[in-house]
PDB file of C-alpha atoms in Angstrom:
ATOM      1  CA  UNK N 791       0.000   0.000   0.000  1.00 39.00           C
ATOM      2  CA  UNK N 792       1.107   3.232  -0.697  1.00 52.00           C
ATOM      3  CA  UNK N 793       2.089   5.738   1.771  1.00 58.00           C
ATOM      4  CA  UNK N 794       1.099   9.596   2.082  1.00 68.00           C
ATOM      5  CA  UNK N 795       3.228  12.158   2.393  1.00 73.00           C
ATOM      6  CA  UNK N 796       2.488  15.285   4.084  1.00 78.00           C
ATOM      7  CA  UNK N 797       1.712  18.199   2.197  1.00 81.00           C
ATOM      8  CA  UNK N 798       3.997  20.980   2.374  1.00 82.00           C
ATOM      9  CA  UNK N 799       3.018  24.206   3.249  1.00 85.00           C
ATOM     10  CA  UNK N 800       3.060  25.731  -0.124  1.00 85.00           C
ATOM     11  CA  UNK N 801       0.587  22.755  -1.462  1.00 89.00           C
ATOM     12  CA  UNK N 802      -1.568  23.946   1.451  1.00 90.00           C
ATOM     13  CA  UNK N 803      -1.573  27.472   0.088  1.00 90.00           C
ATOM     14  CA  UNK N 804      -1.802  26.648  -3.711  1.00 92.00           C
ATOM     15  CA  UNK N 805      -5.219  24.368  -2.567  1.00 93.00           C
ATOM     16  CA  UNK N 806      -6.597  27.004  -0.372  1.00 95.00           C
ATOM     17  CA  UNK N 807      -6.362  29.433  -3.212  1.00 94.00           C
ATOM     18  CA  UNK N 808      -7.835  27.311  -5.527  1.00 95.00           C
ATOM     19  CA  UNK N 809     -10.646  27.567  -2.948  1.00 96.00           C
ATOM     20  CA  UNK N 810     -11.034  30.803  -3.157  1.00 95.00           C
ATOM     21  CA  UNK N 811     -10.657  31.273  -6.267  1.00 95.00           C
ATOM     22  CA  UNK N 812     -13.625  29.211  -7.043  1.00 95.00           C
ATOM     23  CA  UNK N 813     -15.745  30.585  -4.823  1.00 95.00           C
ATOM     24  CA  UNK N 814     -14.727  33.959  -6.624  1.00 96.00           C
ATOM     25  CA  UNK N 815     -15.213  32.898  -9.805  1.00 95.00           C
ATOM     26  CA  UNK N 816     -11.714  33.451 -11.327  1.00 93.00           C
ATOM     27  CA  UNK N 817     -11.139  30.651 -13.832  1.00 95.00           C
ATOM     28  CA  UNK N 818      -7.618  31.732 -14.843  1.00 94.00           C
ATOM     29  CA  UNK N 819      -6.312  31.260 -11.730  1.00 94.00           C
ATOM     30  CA  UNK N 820      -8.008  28.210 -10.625  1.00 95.00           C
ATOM     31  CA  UNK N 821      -6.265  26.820 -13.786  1.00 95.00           C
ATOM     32  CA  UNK N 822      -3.183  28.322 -13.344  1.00 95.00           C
ATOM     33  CA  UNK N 823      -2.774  27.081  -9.405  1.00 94.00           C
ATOM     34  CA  UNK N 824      -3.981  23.346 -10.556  1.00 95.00           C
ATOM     35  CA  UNK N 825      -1.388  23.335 -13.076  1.00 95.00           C
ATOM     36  CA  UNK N 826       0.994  23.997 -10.841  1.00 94.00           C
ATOM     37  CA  UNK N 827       0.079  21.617  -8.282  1.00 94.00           C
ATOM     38  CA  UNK N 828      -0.564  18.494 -11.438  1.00 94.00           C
ATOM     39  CA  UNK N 829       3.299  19.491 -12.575  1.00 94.00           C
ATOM     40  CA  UNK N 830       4.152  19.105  -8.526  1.00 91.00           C
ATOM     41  CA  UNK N 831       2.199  15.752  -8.707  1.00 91.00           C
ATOM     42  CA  UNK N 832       3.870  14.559 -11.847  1.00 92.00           C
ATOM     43  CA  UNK N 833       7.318  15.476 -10.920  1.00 90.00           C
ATOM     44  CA  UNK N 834       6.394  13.053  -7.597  1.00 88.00           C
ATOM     45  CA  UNK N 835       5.265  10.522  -9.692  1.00 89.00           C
ATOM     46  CA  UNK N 836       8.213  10.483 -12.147  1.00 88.00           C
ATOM     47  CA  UNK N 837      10.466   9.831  -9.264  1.00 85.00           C
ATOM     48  CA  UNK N 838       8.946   6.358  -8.701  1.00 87.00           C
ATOM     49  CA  UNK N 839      10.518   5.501 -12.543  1.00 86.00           C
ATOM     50  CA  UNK N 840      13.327   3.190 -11.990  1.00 87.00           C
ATOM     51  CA  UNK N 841      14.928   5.417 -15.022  1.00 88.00           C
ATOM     52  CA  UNK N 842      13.939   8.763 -13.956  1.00 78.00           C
ATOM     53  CA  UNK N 843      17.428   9.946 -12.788  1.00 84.00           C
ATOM     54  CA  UNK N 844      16.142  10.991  -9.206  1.00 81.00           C
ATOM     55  CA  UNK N 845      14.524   7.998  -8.834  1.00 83.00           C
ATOM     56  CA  UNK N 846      12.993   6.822  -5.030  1.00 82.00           C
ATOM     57  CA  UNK N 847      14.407  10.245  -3.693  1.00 84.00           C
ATOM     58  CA  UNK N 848      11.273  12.122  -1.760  1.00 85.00           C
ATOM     59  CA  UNK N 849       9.874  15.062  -3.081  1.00 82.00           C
ATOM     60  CA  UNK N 850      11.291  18.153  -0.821  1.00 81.00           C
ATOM     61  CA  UNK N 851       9.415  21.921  -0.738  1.00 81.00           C
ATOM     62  CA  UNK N 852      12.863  23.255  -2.586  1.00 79.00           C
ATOM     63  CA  UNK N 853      11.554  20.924  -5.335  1.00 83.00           C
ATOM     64  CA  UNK N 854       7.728  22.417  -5.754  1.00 85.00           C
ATOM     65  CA  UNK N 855       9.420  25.943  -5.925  1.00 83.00           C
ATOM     66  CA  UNK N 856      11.286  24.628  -8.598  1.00 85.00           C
ATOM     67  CA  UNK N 857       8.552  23.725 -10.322  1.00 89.00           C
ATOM     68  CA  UNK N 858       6.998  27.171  -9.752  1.00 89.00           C
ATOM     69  CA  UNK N 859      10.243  28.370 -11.099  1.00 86.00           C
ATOM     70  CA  UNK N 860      10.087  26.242 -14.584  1.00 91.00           C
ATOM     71  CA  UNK N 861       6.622  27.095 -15.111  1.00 92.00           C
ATOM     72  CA  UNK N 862       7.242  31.364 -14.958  1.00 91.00           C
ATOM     73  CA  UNK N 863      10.471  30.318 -17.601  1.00 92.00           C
ATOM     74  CA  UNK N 864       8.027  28.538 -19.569  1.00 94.00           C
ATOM     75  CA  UNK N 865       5.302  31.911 -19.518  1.00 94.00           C
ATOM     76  CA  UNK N 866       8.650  34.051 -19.996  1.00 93.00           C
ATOM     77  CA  UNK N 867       9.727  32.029 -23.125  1.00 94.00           C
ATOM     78  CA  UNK N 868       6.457  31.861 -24.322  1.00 95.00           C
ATOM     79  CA  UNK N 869       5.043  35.486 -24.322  1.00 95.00           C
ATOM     80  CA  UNK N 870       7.868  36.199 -27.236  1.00 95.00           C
ATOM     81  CA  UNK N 871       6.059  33.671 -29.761  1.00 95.00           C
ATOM     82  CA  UNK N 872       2.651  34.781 -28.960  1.00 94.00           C
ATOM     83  CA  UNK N 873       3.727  38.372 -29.640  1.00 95.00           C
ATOM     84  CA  UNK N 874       5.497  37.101 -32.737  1.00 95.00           C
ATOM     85  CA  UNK N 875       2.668  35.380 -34.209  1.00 94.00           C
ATOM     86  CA  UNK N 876       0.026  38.123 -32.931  1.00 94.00           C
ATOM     87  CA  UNK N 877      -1.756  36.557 -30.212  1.00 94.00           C
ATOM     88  CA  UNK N 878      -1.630  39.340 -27.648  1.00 93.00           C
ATOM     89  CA  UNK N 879      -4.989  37.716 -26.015  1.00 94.00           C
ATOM     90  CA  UNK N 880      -2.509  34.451 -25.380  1.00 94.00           C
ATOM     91  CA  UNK N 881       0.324  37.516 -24.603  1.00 94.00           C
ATOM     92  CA  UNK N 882      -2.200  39.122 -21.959  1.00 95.00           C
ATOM     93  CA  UNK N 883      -2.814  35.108 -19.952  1.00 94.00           C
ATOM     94  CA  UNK N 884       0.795  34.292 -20.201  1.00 95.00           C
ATOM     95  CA  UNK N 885       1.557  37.739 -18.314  1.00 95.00           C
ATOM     96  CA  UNK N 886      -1.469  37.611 -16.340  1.00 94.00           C
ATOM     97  CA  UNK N 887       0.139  33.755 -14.854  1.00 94.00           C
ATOM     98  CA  UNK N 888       3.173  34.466 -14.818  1.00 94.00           C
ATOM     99  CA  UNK N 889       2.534  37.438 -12.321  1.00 93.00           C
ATOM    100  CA  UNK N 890       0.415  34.872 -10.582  1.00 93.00           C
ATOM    101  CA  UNK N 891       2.927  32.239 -10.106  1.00 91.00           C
ATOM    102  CA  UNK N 892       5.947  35.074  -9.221  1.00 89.00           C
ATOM    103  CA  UNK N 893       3.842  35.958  -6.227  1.00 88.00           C
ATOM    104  CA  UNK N 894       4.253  32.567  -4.629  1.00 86.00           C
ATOM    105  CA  UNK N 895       8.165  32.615  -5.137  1.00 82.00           C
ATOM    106  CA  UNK N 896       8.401  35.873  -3.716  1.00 78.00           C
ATOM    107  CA  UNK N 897       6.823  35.138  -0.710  1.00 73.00           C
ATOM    108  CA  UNK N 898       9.041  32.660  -0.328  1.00 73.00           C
ATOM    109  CA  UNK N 899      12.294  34.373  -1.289  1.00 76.00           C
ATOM    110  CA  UNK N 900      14.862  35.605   1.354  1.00 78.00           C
ATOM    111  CA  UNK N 901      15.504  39.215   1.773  1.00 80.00           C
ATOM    112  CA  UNK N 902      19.053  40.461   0.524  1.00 82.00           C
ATOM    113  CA  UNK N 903      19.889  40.637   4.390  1.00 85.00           C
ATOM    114  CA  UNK N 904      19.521  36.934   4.992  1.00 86.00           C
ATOM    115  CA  UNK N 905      20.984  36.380   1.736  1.00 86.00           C
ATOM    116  CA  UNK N 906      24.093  38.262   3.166  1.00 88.00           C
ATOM    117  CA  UNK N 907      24.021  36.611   6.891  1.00 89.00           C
ATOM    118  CA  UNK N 908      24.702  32.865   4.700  1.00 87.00           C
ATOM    119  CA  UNK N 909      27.321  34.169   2.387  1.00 88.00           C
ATOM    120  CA  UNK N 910      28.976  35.809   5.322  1.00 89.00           C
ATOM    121  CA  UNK N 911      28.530  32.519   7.388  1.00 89.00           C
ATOM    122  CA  UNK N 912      30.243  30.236   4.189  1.00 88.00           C
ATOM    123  CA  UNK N 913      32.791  33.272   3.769  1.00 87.00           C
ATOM    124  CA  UNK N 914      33.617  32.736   7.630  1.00 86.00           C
ATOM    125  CA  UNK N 915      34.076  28.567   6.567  1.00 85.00           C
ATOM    126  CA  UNK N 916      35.888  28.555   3.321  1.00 82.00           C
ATOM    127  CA  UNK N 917      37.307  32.003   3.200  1.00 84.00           C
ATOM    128  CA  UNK N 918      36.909  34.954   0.696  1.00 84.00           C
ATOM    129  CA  UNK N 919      37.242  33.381  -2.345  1.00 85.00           C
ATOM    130  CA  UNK N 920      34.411  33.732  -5.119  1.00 85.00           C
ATOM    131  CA  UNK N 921      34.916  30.301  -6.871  1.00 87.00           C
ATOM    132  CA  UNK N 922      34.420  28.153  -3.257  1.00 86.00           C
ATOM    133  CA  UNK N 923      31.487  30.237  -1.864  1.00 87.00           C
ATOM    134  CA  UNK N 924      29.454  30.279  -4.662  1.00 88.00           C
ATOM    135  CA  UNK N 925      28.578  27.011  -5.489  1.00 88.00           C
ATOM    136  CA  UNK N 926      28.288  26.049  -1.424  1.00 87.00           C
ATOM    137  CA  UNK N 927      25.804  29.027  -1.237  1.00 87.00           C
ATOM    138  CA  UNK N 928      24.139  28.676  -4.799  1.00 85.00           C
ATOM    139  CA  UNK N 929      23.406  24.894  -3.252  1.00 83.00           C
ATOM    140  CA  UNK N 930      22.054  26.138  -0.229  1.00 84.00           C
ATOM    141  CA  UNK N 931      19.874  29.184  -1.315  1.00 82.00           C
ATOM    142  CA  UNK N 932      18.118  27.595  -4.147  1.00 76.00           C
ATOM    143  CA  UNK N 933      14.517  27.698  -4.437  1.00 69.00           C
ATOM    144  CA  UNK N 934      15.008  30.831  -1.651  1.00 77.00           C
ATOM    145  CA  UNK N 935      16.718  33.161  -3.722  1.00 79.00           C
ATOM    146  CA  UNK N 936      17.187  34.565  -7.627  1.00 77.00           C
ATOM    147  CA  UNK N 937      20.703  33.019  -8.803  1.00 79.00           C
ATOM    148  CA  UNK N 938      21.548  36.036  -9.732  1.00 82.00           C
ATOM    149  CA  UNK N 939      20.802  38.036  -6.631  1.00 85.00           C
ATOM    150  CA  UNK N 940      22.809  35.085  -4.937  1.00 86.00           C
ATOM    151  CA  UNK N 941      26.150  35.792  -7.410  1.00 88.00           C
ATOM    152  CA  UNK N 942      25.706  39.692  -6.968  1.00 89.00           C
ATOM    153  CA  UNK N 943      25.886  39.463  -3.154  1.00 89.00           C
ATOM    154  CA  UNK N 944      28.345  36.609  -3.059  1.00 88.00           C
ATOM    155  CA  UNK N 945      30.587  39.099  -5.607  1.00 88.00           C
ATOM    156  CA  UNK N 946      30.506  42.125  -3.164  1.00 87.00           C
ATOM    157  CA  UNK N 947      31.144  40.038  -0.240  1.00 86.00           C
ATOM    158  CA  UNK N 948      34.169  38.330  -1.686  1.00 80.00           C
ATOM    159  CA  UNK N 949      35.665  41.529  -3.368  1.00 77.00           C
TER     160      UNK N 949
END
């Protein structure tokens, strides 16, 4: 028999708002927010693939804001084509989700402060160079912080 796993706290949001959404009548966002949580659920189910390279390993809440993450790249690359081919109604929805789905990352992101607090902590470990604090704090901050906002601090830190 298979076993349940609790939900994380972002499922719990993402079904809430589906909620109330429905009870407000907004259709695009109910859809958007079940997408979201049906990618979540697949990406669970394609770890119990024997071939899927992260195979038996247990879905973490780093994981389901990745997945949040893909799915705003996949509006961003998207919105191009539709303005290309002259679908600005498909332009407006893409934007319209997108702006959706960015609100539940940034909720979740850390604030440049506590950014700063676990670069200066790995500084402290492996010293003030760029090449061995990066990777040990692009590792730990993912899913809680923009790459790139990760590199800029971890540049001025170790300048």
């Amino acid at each position: 028999m298979a076993q349940t796993r609790e939900e994380f706290p972002i499922e719990k949001q993402l079904r809430k708002d589906i909620q109330e959404a429905q009870r407000a009548r907004d259709q695009l966002r109910v859809d958007t927010l079940r997408m979201v949580l049906g990618a979540i659920h697949n990406l669970e189910v394609a770890r119990t693939d024997r071939k899927h390279p992260e195979y038996g390993k247990p879905l973490t809440e780093a994981d389901c804001y990745q997945v949040l993450e893909r799915e705003i790249k996949m509006r961003d690359q998207a919105i191009p084509l539709y303005e290309k081919g002259g679908r600005s109604d498909l332009v407006e929805k893409a934007q319209r989700e997108k702006a959706l789905l960015q609100s539940y990352l940034q909720a979740a992101q850390l604030s440049d402060d506590e950014i700063r607090a676990v670069v200066a902590r790995l500084i402290e470990e492996q010293g003030r160079d760029f090449r061995k604090v990066m990777p040990l704090a692009a590792r730990e901050l993912k899913g809680k912080a923009p790459g790139a906002r990760v590199q800029q601090i971890v540049k001025e830190m170790t300048a």
